[in-house]
Short mmCIF file of C-alpha atoms and ligand atoms in Angstrom, two decimals:
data_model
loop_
_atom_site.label_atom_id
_atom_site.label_comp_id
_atom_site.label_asym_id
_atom_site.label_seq_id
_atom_site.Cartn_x
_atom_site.Cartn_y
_atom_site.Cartn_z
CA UNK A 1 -58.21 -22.10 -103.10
CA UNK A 2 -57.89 -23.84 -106.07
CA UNK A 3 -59.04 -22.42 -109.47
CA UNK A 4 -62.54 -23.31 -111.08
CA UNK A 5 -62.68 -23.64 -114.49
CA UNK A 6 -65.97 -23.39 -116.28
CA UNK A 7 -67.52 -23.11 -119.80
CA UNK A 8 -70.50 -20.45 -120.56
CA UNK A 9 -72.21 -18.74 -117.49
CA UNK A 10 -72.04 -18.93 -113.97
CA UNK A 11 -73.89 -21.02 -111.66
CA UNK A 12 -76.85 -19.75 -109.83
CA UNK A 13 -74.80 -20.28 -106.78
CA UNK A 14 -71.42 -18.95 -107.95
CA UNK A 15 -73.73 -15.86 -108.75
CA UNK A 16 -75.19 -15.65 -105.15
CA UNK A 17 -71.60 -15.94 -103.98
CA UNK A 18 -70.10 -13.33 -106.15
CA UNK A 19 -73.43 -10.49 -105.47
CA UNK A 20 -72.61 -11.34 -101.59
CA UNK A 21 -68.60 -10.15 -102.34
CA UNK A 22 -67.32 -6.58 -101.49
CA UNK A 23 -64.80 -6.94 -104.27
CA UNK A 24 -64.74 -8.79 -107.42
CA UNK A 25 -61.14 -8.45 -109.19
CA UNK A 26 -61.68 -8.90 -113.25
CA UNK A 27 -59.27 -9.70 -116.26
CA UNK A 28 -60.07 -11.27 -119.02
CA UNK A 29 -58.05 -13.01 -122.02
CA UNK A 30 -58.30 -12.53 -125.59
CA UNK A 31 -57.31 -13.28 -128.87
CA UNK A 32 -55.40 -9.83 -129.52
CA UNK A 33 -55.55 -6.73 -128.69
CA UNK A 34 -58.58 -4.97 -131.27
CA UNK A 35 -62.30 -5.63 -129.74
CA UNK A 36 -63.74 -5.60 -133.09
CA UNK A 37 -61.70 -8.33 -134.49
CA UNK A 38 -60.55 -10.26 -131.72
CA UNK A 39 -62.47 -13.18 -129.93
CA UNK A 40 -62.91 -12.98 -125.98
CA UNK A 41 -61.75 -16.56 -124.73
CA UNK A 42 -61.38 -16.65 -120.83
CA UNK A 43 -63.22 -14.09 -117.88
CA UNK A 44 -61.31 -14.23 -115.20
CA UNK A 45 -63.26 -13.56 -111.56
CA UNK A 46 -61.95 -13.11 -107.98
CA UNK A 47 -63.33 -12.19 -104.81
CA UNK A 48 -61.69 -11.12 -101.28
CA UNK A 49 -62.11 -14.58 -100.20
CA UNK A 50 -59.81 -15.75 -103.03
CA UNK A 51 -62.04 -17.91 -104.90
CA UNK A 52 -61.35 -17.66 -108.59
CA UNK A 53 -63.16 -18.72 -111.49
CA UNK A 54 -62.01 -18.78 -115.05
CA UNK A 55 -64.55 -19.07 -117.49
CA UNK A 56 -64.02 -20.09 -121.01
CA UNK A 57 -66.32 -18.22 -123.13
CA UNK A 58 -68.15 -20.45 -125.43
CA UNK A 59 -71.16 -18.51 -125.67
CA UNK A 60 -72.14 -14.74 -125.37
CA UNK A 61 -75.38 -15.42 -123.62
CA UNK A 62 -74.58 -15.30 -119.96
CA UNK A 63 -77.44 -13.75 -118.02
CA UNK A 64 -76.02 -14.30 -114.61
CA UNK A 65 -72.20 -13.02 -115.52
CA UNK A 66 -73.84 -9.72 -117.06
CA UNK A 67 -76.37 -9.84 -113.44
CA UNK A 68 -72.87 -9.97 -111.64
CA UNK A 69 -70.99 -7.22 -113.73
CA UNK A 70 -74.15 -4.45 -113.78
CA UNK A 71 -74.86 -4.92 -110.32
CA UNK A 72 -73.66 -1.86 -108.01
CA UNK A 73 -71.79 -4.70 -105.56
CA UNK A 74 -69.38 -5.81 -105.35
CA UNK A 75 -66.71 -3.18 -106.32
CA UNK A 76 -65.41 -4.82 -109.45
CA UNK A 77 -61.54 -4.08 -109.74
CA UNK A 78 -59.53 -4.48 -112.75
CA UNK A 79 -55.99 -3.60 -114.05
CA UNK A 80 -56.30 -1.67 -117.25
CA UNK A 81 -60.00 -1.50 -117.05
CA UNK A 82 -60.37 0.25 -120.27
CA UNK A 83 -59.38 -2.39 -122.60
CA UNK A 84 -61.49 -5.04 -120.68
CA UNK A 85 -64.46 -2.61 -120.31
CA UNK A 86 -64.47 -2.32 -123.90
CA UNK A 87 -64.27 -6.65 -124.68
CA UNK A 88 -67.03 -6.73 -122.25
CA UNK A 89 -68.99 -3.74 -123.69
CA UNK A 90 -68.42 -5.09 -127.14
CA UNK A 91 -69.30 -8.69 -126.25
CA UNK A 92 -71.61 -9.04 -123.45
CA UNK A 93 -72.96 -5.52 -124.22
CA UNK A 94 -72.59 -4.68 -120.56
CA UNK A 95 -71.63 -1.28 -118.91
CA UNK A 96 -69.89 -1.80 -115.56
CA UNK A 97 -69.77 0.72 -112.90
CA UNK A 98 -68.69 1.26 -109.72
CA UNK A 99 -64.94 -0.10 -110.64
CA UNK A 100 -61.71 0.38 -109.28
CA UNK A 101 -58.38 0.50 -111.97
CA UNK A 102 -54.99 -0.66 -110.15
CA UNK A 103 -52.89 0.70 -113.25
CA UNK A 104 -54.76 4.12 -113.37
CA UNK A 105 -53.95 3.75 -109.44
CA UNK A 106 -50.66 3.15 -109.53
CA UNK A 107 -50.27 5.75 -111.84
CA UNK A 108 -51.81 8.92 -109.76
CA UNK A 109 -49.89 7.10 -106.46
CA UNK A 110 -46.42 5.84 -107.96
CA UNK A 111 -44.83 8.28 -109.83
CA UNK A 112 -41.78 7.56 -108.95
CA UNK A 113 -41.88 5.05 -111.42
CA UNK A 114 -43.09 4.70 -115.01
CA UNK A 115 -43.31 1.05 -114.55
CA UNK A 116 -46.85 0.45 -114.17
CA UNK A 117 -47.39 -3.41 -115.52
CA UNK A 118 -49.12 -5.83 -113.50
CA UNK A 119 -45.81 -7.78 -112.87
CA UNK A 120 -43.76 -4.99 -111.98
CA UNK A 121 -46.50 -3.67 -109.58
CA UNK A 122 -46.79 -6.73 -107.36
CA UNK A 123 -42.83 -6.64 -107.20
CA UNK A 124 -42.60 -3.34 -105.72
CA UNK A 125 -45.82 -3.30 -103.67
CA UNK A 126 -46.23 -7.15 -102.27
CA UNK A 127 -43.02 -7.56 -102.68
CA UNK A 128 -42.73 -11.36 -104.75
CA UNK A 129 -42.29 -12.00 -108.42
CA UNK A 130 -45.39 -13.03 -110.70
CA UNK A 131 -45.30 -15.56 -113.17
CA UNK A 132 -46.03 -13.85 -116.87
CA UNK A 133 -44.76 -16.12 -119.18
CA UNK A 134 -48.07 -17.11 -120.39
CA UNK A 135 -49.44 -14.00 -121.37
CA UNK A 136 -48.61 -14.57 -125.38
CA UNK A 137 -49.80 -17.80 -126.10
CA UNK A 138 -53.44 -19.24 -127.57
CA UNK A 139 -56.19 -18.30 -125.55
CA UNK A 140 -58.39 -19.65 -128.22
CA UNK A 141 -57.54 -23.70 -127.07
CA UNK A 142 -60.39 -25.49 -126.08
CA UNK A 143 -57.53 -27.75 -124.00
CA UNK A 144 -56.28 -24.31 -121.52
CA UNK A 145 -52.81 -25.72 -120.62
CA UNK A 146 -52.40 -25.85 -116.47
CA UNK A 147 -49.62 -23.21 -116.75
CA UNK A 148 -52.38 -20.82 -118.83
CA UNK A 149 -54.85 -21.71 -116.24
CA UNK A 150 -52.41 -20.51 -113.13
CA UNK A 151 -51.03 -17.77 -115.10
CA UNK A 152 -54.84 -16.59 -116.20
CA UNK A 153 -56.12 -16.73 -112.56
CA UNK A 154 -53.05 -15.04 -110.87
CA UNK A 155 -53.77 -11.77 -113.09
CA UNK A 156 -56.89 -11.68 -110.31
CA UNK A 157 -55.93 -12.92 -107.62
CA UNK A 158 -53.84 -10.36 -106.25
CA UNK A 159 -56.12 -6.94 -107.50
CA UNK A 160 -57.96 -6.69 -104.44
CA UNK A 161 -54.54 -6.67 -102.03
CA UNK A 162 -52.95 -4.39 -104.22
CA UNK A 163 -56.34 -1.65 -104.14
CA UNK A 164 -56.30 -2.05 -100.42
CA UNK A 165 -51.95 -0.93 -100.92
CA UNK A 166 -52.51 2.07 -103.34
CA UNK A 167 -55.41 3.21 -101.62
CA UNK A 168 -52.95 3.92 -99.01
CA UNK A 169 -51.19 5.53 -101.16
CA UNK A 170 -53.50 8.00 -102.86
CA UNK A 171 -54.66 8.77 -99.41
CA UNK A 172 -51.25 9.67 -98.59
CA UNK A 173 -50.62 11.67 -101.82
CA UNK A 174 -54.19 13.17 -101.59
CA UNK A 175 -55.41 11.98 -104.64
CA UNK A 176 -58.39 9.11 -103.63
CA UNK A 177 -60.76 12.22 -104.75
CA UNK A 178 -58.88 12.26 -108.22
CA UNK A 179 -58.95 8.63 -108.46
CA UNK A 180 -62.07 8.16 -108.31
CA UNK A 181 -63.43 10.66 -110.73
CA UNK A 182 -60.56 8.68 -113.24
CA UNK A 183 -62.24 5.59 -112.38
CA UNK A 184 -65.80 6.60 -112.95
CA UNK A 185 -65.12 8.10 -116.53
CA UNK A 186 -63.40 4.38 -117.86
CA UNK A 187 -66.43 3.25 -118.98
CA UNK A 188 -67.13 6.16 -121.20
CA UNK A 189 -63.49 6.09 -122.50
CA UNK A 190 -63.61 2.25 -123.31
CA UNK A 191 -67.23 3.05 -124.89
CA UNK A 192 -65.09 5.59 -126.78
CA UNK A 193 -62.65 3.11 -128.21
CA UNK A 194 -64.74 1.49 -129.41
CA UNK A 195 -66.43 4.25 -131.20
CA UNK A 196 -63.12 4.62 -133.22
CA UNK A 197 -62.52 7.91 -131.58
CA UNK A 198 -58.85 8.97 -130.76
CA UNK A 199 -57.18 11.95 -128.91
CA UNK A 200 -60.62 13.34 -128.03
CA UNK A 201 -58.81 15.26 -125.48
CA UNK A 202 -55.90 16.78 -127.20
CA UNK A 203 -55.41 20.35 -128.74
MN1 MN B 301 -54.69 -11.13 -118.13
#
């Protein structure tokens, strides 16, 4: 399907469509890499039925989007969760639960490998090479480039076939019980971050 690009909240009936989902796969885009200073440009959504939206953010009042993201369904899946928890905590003042994370994932399932990046897991689990050559460039344009707009959506559209591949996995390993306890504490480790507070857990 192609990719829908829109400005400021979702429609009433992307919203319906979304809430009907099982999974909703999540990334967003910013302007670097610190909540407090940097500006959240593009939300990035994706269901099972591989219909992606990208929405520029040109306002922070989005009643339906925050509907969507506090609602117990669908799952919402994300890669890295804790650093988009924390935009979307920060912004949208949202806490999202019942979440999946296919880096913490891929780290309690393939540790066989330290290479954990989005790219690198799509090689080794589906098996084809993604496109990141995007990833450092302005996400701030009001004019999103095509390649941006590909690049953007394809950090979605492949979360939900890679849960459904490292759940597998974890099941395997015997670690979906671990997982998921890792999963539900991201939103009080993002709401952490952004608290300022570091190495909480160490000696
Ligand atoms: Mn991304």
């Amino acid at each position: 399907m192609p990719v829908h690009l829109i400005e400021g909240d979702l429609s009433p009936d992307l919203l319906e469509a979304y809430l009907a989902s099982e999974y909703l796969a999540i990334d967003t885009e910013t302007m670097g890499l610190n909540p407090h200073r940097d500006r959240l440009c593009l939300i990035q959504l994706c269901n099972e039925h591989d219909r992606v939206t990208v929405i520029r953010v040109t306002t922070l009042v989005m009643p339906r989007l925050v509907e969507l993201l506090q609602a117990e369904r669908p799952m919402k899946i994300f890669h890295y969760g804790r650093f988009d928890l924390a935009m979307l905590r920060k912004n949208l003042g949202v806490r999202v639960w019942n979440l999946y994370d296919t880096k913490v994932a891929s780290k309690l399932a393939r540790t066989y490998t330290q290479a954990h990046g989005l790219k690198d897991l799509v090689r080794d689990v589906l098996g084809f090479s993604l496109d990141k050559s995007a990833q450092q460039t302005d996400w701030g344009s009001a004019n999103l480039s095509s390649h941006q707009l590909e690049y953007s959506a394809n950090d979605v559209r492949y979360l939900i076939q890679l849960k459904a591949r490292l759940d597998e996995m974890l099941s395997r390993e015997g670690r979906l019980d671990l997982a998921q306890e890792c999963f539900r504490h991201l939103p009080t480790l993002a709401e952490l971050d952004l608290a300022g507070w570091q190495g909480l857990y160490e000696h």
